[in-house]
mmCIF file of C-alpha atoms in Angstrom:
data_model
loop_
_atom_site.group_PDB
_atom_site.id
_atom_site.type_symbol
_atom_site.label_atom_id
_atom_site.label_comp_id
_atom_site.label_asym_id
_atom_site.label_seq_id
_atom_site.Cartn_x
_atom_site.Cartn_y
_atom_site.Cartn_z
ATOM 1 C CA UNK A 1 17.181 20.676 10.425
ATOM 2 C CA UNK A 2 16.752 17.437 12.248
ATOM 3 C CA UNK A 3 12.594 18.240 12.820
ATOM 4 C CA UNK A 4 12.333 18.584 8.817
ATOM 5 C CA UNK A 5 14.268 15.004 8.220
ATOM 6 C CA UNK A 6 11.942 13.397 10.842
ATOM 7 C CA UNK A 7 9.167 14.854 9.388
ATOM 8 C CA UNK A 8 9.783 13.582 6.449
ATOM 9 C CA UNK A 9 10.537 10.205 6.959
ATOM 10 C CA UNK A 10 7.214 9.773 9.644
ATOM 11 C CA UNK A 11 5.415 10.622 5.982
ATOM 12 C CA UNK A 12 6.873 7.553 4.939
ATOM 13 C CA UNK A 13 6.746 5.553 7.801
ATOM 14 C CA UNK A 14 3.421 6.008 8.671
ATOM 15 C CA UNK A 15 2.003 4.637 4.985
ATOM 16 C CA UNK A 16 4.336 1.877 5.402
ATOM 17 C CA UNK A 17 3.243 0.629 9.008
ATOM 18 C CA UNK A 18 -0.182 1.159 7.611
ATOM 19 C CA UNK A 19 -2.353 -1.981 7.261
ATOM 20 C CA UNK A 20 -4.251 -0.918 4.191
ATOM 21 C CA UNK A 21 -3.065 -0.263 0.356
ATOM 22 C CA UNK A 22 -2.282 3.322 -1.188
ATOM 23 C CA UNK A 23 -1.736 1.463 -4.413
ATOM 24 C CA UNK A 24 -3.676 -0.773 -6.427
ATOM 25 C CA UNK A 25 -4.133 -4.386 -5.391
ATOM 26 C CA UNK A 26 -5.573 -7.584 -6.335
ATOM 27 C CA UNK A 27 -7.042 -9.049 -9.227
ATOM 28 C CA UNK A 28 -10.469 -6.658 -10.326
ATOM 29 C CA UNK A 29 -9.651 -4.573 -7.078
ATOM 30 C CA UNK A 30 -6.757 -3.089 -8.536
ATOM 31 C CA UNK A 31 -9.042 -1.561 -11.660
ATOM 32 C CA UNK A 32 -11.627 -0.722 -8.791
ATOM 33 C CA UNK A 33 -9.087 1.716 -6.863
ATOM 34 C CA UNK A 34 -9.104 -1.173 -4.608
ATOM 35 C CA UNK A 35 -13.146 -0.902 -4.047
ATOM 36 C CA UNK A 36 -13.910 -4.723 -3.331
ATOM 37 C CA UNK A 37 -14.933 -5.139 0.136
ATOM 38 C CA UNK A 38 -18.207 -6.184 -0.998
ATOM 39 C CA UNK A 39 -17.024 -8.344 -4.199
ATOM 40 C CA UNK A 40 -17.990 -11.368 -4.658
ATOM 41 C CA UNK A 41 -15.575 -14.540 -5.703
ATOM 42 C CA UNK A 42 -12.415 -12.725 -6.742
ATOM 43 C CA UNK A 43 -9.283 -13.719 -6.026
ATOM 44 C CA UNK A 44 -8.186 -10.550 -4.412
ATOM 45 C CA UNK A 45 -10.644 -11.318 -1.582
ATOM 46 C CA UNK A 46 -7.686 -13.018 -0.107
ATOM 47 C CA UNK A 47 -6.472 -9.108 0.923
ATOM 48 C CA UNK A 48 -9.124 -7.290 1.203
ATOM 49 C CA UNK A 49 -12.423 -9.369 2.576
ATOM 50 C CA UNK A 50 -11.592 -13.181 2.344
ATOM 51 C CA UNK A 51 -15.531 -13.909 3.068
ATOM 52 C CA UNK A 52 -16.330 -13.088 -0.752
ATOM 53 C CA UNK A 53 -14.695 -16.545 -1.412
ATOM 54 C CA UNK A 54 -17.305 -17.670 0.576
ATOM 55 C CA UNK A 55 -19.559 -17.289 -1.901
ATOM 56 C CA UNK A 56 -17.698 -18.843 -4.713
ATOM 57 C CA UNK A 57 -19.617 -21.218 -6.729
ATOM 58 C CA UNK A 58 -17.366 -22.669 -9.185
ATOM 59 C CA UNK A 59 -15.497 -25.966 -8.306
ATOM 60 C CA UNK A 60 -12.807 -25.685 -10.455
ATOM 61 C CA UNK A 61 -9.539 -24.483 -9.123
ATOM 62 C CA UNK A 62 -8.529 -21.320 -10.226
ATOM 63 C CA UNK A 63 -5.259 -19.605 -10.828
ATOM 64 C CA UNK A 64 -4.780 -15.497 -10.531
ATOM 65 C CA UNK A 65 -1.408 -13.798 -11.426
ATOM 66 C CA UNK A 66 -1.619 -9.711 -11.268
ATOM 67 C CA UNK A 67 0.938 -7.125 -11.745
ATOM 68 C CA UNK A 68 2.711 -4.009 -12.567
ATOM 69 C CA UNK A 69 3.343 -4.305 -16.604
ATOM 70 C CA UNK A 70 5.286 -0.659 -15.884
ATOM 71 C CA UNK A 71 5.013 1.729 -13.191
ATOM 72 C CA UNK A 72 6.839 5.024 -13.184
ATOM 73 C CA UNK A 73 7.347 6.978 -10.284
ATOM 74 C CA UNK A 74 8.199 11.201 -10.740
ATOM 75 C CA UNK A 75 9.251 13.155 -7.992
ATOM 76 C CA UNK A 76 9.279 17.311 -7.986
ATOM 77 C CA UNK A 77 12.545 17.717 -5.600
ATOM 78 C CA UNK A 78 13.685 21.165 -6.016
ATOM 79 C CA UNK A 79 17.076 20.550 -4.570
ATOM 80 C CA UNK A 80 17.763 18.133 -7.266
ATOM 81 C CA UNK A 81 19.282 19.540 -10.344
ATOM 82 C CA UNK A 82 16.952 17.338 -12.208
ATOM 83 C CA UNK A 83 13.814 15.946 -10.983
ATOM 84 C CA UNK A 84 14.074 11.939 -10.239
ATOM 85 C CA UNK A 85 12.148 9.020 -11.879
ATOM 86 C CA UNK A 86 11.968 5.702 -11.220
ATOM 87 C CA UNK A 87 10.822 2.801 -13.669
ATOM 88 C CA UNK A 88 9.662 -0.748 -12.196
ATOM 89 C CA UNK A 89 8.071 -3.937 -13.295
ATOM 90 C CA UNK A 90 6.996 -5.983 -10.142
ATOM 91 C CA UNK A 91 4.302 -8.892 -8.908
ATOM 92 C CA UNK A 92 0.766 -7.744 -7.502
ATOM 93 C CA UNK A 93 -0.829 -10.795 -6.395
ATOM 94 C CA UNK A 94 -0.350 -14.704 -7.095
ATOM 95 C CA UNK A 95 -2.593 -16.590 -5.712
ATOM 96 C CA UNK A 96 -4.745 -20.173 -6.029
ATOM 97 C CA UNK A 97 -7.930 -20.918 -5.177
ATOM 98 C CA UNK A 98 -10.086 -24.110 -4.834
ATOM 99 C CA UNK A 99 -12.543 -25.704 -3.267
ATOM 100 C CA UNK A 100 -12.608 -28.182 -0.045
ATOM 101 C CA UNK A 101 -14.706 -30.205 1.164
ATOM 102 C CA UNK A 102 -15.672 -27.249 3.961
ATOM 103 C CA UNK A 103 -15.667 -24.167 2.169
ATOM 104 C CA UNK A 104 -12.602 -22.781 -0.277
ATOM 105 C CA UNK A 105 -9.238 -22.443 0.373
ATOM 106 C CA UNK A 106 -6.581 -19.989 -1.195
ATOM 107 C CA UNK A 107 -2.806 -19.920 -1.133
ATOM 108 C CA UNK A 108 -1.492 -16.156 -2.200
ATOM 109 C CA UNK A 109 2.002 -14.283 -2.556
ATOM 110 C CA UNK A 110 1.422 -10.956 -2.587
ATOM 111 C CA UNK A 111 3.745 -7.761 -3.077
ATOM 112 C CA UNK A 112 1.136 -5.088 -2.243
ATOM 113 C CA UNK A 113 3.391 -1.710 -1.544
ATOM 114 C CA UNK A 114 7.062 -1.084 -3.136
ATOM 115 C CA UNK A 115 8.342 2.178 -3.862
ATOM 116 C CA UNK A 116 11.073 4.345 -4.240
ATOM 117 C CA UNK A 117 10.514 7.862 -2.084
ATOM 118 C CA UNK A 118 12.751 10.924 -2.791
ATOM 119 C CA UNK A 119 12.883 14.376 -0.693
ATOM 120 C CA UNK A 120 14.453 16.961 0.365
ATOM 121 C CA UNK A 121 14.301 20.377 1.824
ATOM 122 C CA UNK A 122 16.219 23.799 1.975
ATOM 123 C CA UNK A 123 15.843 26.746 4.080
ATOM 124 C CA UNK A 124 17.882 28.643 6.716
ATOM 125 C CA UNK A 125 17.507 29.572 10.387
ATOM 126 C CA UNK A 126 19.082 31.743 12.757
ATOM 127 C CA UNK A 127 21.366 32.655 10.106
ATOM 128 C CA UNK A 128 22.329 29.022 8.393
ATOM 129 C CA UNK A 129 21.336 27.649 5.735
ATOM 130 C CA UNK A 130 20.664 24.188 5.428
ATOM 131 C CA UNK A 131 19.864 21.825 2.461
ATOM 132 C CA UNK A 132 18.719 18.279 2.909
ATOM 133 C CA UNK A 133 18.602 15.350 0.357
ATOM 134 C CA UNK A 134 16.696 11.896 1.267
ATOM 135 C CA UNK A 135 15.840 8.737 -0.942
ATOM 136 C CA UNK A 136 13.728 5.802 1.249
ATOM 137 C CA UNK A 137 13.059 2.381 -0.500
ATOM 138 C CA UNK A 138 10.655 0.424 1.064
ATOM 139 C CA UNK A 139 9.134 -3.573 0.131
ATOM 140 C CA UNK A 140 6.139 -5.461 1.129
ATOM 141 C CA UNK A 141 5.579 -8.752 0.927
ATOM 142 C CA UNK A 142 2.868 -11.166 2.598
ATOM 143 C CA UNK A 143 2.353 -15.506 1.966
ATOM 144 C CA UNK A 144 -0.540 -16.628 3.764
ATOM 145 C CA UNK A 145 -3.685 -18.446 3.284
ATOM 146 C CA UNK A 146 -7.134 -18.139 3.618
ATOM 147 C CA UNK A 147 -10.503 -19.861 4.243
ATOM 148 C CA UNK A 148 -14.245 -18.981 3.493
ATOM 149 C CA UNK A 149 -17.546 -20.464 3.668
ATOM 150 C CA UNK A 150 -20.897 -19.725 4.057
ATOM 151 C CA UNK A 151 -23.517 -19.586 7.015
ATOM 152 C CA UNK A 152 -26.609 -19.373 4.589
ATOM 153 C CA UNK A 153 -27.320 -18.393 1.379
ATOM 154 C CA UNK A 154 -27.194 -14.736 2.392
ATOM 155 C CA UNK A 155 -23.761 -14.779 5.022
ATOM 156 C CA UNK A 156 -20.599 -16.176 4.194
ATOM 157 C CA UNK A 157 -17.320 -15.986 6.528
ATOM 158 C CA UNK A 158 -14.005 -16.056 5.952
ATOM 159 C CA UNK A 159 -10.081 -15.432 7.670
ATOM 160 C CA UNK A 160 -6.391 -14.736 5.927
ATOM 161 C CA UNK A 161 -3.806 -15.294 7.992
ATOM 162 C CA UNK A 162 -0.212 -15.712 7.495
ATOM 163 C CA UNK A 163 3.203 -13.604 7.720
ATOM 164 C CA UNK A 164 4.452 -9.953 6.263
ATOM 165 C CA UNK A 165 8.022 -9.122 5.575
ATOM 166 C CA UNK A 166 8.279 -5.525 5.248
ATOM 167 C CA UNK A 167 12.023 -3.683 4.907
ATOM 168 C CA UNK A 168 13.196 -0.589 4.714
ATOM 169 C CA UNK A 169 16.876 1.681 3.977
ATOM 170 C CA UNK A 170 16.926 5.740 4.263
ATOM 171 C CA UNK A 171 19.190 7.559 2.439
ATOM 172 C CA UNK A 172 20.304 10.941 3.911
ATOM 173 C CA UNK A 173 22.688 13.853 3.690
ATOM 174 C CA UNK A 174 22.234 17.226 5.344
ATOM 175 C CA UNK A 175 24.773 19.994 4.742
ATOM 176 C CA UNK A 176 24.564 23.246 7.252
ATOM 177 C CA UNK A 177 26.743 26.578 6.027
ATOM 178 C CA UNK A 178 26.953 30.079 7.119
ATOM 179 C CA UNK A 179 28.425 33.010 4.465
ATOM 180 C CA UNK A 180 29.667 30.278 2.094
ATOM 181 C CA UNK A 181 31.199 28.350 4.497
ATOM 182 C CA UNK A 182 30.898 25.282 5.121
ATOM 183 C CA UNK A 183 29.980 24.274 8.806
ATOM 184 C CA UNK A 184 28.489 20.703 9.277
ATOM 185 C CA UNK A 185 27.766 17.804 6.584
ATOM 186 C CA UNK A 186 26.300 14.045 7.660
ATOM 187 C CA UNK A 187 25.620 10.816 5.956
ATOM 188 C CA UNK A 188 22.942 8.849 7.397
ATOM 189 C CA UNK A 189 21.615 5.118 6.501
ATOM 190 C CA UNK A 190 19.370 3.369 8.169
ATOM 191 C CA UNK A 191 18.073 -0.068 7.626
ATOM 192 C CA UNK A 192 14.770 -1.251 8.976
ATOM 193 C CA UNK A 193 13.107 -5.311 8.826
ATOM 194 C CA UNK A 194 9.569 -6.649 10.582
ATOM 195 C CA UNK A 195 8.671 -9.785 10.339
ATOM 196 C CA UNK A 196 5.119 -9.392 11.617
ATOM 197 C CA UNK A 197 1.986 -12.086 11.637
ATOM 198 C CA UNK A 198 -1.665 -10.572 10.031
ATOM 199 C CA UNK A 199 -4.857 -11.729 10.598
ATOM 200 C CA UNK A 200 -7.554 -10.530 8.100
ATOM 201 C CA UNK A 201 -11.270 -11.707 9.360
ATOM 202 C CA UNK A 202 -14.191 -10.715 7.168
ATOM 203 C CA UNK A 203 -17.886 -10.914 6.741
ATOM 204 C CA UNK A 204 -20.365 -10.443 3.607
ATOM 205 C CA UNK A 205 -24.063 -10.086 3.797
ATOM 206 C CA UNK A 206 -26.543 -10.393 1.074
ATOM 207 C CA UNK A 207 -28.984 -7.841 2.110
ATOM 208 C CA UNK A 208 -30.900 -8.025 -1.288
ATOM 209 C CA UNK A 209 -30.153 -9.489 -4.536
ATOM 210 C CA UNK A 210 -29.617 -5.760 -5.301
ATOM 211 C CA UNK A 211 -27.117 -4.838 -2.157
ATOM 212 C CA UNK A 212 -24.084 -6.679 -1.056
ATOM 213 C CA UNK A 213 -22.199 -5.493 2.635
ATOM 214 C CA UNK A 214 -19.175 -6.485 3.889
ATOM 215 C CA UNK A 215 -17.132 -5.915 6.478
ATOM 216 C CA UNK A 216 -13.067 -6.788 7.529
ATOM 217 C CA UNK A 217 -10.473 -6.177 9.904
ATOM 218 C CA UNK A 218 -6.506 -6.416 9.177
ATOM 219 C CA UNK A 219 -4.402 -6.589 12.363
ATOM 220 C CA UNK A 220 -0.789 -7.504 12.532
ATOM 221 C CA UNK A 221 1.446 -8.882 15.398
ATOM 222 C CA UNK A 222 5.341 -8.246 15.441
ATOM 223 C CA UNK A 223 7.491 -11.329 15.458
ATOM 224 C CA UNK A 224 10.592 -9.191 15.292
ATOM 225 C CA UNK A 225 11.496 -5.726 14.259
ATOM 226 C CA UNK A 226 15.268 -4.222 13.861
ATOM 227 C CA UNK A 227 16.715 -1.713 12.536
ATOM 228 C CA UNK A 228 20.138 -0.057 12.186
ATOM 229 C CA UNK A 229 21.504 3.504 11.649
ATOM 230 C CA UNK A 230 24.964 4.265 10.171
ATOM 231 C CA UNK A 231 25.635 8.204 10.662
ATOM 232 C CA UNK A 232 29.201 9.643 9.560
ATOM 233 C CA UNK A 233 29.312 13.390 10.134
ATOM 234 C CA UNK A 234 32.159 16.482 9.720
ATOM 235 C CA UNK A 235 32.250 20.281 10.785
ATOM 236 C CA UNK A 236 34.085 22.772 10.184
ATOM 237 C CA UNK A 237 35.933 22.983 13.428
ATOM 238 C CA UNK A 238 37.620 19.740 12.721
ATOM 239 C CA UNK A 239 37.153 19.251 8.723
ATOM 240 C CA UNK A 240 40.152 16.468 8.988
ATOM 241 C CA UNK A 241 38.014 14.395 11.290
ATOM 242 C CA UNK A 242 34.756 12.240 10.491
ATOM 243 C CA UNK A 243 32.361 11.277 13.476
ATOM 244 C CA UNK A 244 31.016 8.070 13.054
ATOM 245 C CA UNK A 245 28.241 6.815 15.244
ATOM 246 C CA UNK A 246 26.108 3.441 14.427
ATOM 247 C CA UNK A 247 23.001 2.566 17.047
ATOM 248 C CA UNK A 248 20.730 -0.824 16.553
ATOM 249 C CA UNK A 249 16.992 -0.201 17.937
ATOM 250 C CA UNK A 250 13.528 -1.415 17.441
ATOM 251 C CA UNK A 251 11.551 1.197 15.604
ATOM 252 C CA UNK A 252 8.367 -0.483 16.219
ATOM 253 C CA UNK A 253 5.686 0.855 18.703
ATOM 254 C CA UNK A 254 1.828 0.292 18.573
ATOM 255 C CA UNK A 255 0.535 -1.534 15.183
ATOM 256 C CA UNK A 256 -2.788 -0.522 13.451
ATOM 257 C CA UNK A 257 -6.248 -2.362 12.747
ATOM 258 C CA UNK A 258 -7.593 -1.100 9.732
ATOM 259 C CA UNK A 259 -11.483 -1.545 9.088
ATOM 260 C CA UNK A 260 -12.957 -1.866 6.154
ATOM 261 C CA UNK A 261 -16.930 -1.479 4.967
ATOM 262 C CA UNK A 262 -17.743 -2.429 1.378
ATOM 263 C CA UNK A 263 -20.442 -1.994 -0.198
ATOM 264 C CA UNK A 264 -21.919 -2.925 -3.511
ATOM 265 C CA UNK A 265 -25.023 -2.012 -5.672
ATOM 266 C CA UNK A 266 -25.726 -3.904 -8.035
ATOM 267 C CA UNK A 267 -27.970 -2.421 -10.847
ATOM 268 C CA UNK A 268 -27.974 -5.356 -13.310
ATOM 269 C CA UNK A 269 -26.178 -8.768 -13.922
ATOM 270 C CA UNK A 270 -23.679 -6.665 -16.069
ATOM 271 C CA UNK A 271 -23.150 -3.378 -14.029
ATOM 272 C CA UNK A 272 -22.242 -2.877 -10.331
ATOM 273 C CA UNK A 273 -21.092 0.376 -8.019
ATOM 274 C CA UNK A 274 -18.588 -0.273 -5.356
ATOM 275 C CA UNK A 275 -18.387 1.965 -2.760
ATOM 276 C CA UNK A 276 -15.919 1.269 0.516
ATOM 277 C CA UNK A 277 -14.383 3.044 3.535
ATOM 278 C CA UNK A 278 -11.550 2.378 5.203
ATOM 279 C CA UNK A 279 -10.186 3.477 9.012
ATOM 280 C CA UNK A 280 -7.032 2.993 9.819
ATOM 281 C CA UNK A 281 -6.115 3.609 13.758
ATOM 282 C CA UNK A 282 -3.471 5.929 15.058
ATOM 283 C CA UNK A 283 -0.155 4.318 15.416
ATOM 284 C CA UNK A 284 3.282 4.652 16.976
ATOM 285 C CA UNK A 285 7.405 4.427 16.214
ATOM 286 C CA UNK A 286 10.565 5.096 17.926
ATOM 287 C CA UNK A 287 13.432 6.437 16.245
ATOM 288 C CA UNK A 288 17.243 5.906 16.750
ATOM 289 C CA UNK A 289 16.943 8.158 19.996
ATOM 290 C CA UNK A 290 14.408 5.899 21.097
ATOM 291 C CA UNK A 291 12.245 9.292 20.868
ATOM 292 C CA UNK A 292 8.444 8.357 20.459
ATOM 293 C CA UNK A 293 6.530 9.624 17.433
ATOM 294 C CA UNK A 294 2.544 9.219 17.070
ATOM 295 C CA UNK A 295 0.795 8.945 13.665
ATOM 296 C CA UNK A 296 -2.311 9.871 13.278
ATOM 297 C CA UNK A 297 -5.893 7.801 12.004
ATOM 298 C CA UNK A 298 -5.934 7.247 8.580
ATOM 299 C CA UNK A 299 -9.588 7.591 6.378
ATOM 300 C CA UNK A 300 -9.778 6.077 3.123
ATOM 301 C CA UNK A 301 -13.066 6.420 0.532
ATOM 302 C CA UNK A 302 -12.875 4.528 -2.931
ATOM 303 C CA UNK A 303 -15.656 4.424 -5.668
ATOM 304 C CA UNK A 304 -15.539 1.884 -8.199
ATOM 305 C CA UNK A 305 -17.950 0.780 -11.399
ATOM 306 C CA UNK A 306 -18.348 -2.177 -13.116
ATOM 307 C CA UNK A 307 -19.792 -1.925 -16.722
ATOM 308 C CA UNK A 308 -20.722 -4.950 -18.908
ATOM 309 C CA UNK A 309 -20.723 -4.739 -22.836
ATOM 310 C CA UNK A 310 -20.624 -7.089 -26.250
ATOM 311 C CA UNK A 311 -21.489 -10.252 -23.971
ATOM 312 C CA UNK A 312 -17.468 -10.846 -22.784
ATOM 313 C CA UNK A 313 -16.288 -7.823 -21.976
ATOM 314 C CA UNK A 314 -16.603 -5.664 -19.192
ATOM 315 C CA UNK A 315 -15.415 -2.051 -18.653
ATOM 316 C CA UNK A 316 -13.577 -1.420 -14.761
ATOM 317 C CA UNK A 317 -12.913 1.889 -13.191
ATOM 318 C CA UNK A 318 -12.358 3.706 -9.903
ATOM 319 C CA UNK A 319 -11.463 6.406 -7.810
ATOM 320 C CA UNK A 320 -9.737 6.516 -4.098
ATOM 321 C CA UNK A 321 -8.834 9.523 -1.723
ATOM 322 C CA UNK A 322 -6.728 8.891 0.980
ATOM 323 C CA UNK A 323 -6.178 11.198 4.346
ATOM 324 C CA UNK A 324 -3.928 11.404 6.619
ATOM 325 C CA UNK A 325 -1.584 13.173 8.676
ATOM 326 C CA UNK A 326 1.261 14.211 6.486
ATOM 327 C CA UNK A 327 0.108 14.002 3.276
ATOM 328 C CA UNK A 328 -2.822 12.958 0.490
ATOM 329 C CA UNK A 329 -3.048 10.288 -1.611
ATOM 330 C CA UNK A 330 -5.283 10.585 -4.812
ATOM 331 C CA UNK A 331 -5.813 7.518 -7.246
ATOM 332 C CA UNK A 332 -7.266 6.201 -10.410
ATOM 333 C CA UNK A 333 -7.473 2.980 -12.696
ATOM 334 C CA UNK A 334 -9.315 1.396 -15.109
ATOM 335 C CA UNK A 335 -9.383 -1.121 -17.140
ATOM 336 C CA UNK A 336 -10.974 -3.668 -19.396
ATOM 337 C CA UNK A 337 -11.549 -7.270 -18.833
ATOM 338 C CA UNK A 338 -11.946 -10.191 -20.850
ATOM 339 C CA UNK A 339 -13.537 -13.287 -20.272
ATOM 340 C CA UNK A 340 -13.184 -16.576 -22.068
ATOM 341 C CA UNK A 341 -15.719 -19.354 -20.876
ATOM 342 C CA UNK A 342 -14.571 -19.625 -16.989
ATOM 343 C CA UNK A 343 -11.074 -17.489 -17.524
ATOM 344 C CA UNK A 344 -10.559 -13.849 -16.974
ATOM 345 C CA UNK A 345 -7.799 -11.656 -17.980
ATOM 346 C CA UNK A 346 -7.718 -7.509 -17.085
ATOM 347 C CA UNK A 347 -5.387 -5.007 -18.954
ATOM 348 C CA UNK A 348 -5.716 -0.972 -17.566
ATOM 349 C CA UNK A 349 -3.499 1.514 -16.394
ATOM 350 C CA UNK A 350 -3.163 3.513 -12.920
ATOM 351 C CA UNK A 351 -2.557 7.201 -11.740
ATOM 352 C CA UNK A 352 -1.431 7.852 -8.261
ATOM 353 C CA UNK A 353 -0.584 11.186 -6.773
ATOM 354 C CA UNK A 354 1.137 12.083 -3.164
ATOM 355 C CA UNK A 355 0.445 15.888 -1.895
ATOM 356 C CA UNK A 356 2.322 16.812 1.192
ATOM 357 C CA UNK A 357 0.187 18.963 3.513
ATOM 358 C CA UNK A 358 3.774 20.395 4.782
ATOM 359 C CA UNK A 359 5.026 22.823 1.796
ATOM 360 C CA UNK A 360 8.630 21.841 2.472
ATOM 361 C CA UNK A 361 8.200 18.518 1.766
ATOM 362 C CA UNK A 362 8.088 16.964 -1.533
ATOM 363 C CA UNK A 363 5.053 15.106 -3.692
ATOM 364 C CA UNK A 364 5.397 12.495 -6.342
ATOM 365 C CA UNK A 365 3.052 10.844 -9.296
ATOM 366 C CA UNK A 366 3.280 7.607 -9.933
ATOM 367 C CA UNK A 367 1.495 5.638 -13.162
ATOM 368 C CA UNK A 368 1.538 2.837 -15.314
ATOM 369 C CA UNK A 369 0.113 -0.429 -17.009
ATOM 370 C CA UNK A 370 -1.864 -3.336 -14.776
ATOM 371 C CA UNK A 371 -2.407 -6.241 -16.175
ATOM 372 C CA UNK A 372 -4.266 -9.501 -14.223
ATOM 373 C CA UNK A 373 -5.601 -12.998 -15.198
ATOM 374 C CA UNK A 374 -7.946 -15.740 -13.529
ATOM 375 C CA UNK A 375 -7.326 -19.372 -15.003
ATOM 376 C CA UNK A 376 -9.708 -21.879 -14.063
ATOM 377 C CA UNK A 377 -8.707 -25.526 -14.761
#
């Protein structure tokens, strides 16, 4: 019973501790399935390689707002009598960026990873049956800033750096019963909050005026971590009495780097292929036992094309598959952008799928309506 809840909630854990993005982010990123590692001058280099601001031209200062128009979130939970759904409207990426008199400079707010996870599980052992329910929301959210510049005309540098908030609450109930009666039920919450610094170095390489490279690092550094668990239990042996236990502890063990190589080809001024790879190292947690748990490496691939058309337009899509050791993440987006003299705005939509590699957990789809705009004044 316990090994099924745990299992569960290291599924969650482990894409939250995670230093890259299962969901779209950025400004054209997000309608890339988050292939920019090579781009060039976008303001969502502030996340994913900062050194493409390197290479910004333009010295106006620019103003990027991206987000979620609607996102809906459906979850097949057997043990539900109806399946849930969740409905948001939330913040991407805000950020500003302008020149210096050393290179460019960007200031960003971003919400990169929110959801709302349900689960559960049901199936009996040495003659008990037992039926789980669990619901996990978990927030994201990073300020920082970042500078680039360039080394020549064909090598440009740059660093993000700044803090992530990330918290977390669990939601579970677990009822045990033997031949229609009743033995053990439990209510457990548990709230979780790291404050943690990142550091995001990158580089970008003009190998030809036909192949762009680039490469970045994400690392973060706790400042503090807590966490809390509430757990109010009763049996059957004394159905009058509830057990209440609550335990602080750090859940917090060894943080990932994540790697990223980006790549792009560009086939004409108008039309582009972004391909990138992303490694995520194995990582660690504790739980309220202070029991160790180990999460595997995480790979990521993502293909992206940009397609120009009609002068002003420009037609954005992508694909990303990511592995790891619970479960599978699949996602698509597109969408079409717009550009008015040095402005920018991007309207698409997103599909994102979760597949559990253990059959007794649960998947969910998630889609919805991006939207993103570039100001330049």
């Amino acid at each position: 019973m316990r090994l099924k809840i745990i299992s569960f909630l290291l599924l969650v854990s482990s894409s939250a501790m995670a230093v890259n993005y299962a969901g779209p982010v950025g400004h054209r990123e997000a309608f890339l399935a988050n292939s920019g590692g090579a781009m060039i001058d976008s303001p969502g280099n502030v996340l994913l390689n900062p050194a493409g601001l390197g290479f910004r031209q333009n010295k106006e200062t620019a103003l990027s707002v991206s987000g979620n128009a609607v996102a809906r979130q459906e979850f097949n939970v057997s043990q539900y009598s109806v399946d849930p759904e969740e409905m948001t409207v939330r913040p991407l990426l805000a950020a500003s960026v302008f020149p210096t008199q050393y290179g460019t400079m960007a200031v960003f707010l971003a919400n990169p990873t929110a959801f709302r996870i349900y689960g559960g599980s049901e199936y009996t052992t040495s003659g008990v049956a037992v039926k789980t329910l669990l619901r996990i929301d978990y927030q994201e959210l990073a300020t920082g800033v970042t500078f680039a510049n360039t080394v020549n005309s064909d090598l440009a540098w740059g660093v993000s750096a700044g803090v992530s908030i990330e918290t977390q609450k669990s939601y579970g109930y677990t009822r045990a019963f033997q031949t229609g009666v009743t033995a053990a039920t439990s209510f457990n919450l548990t709230e979780q909050k790291t404050v943690s610094l990142f550091v995001t170095p990158g580089l970008l390489y003009k190998a030809t005026d036909f192949w762009h490279i680039g490469l970045s690092m994400k690392t973060l550094a706790d400042i503090s971590s807590t966490a809390n668990t509430q757990r109010f239990a009763t049996s059957s042996s004394s159905p009058t009495t509830v057990e209440e236990t609550d335990k602080s502890f750090d859940p917090n063990g060894t943080n990932p780097f994540a790697y990223r190589l980006g790549q792009e080809f560009i086939f004409s001024p108008a039309n582009s292929l972004y391909f990138d790879v992303v490694y995520v190292s194995a990582t660690s947690a504790y739980n309220s036992n202070n029991e160790k748990y180990l999460n595997d490496e995480v790979w990521e691939g993502s293909l992206g094309y940009r397609h120009g058309f009609s002068g002003s337009y420009e037609l954005l899509t992508g694909y990303a598959y990511t592995q790891s050791q619970n479960a599978d993440f699949n996602m698509f987006s597109a969408g079409l952008s717009m550009n008015r003299r040095n402005n920018e705005f991007i309207v698409g939509i997103y599909y994102l799928s979760n597949t559990p590699k253990d059959a007794a957990s649960s998947g969910f789809n998630s889609y919805g309506i991006l939207f993103s705009s570039n100001v330049e004044y």
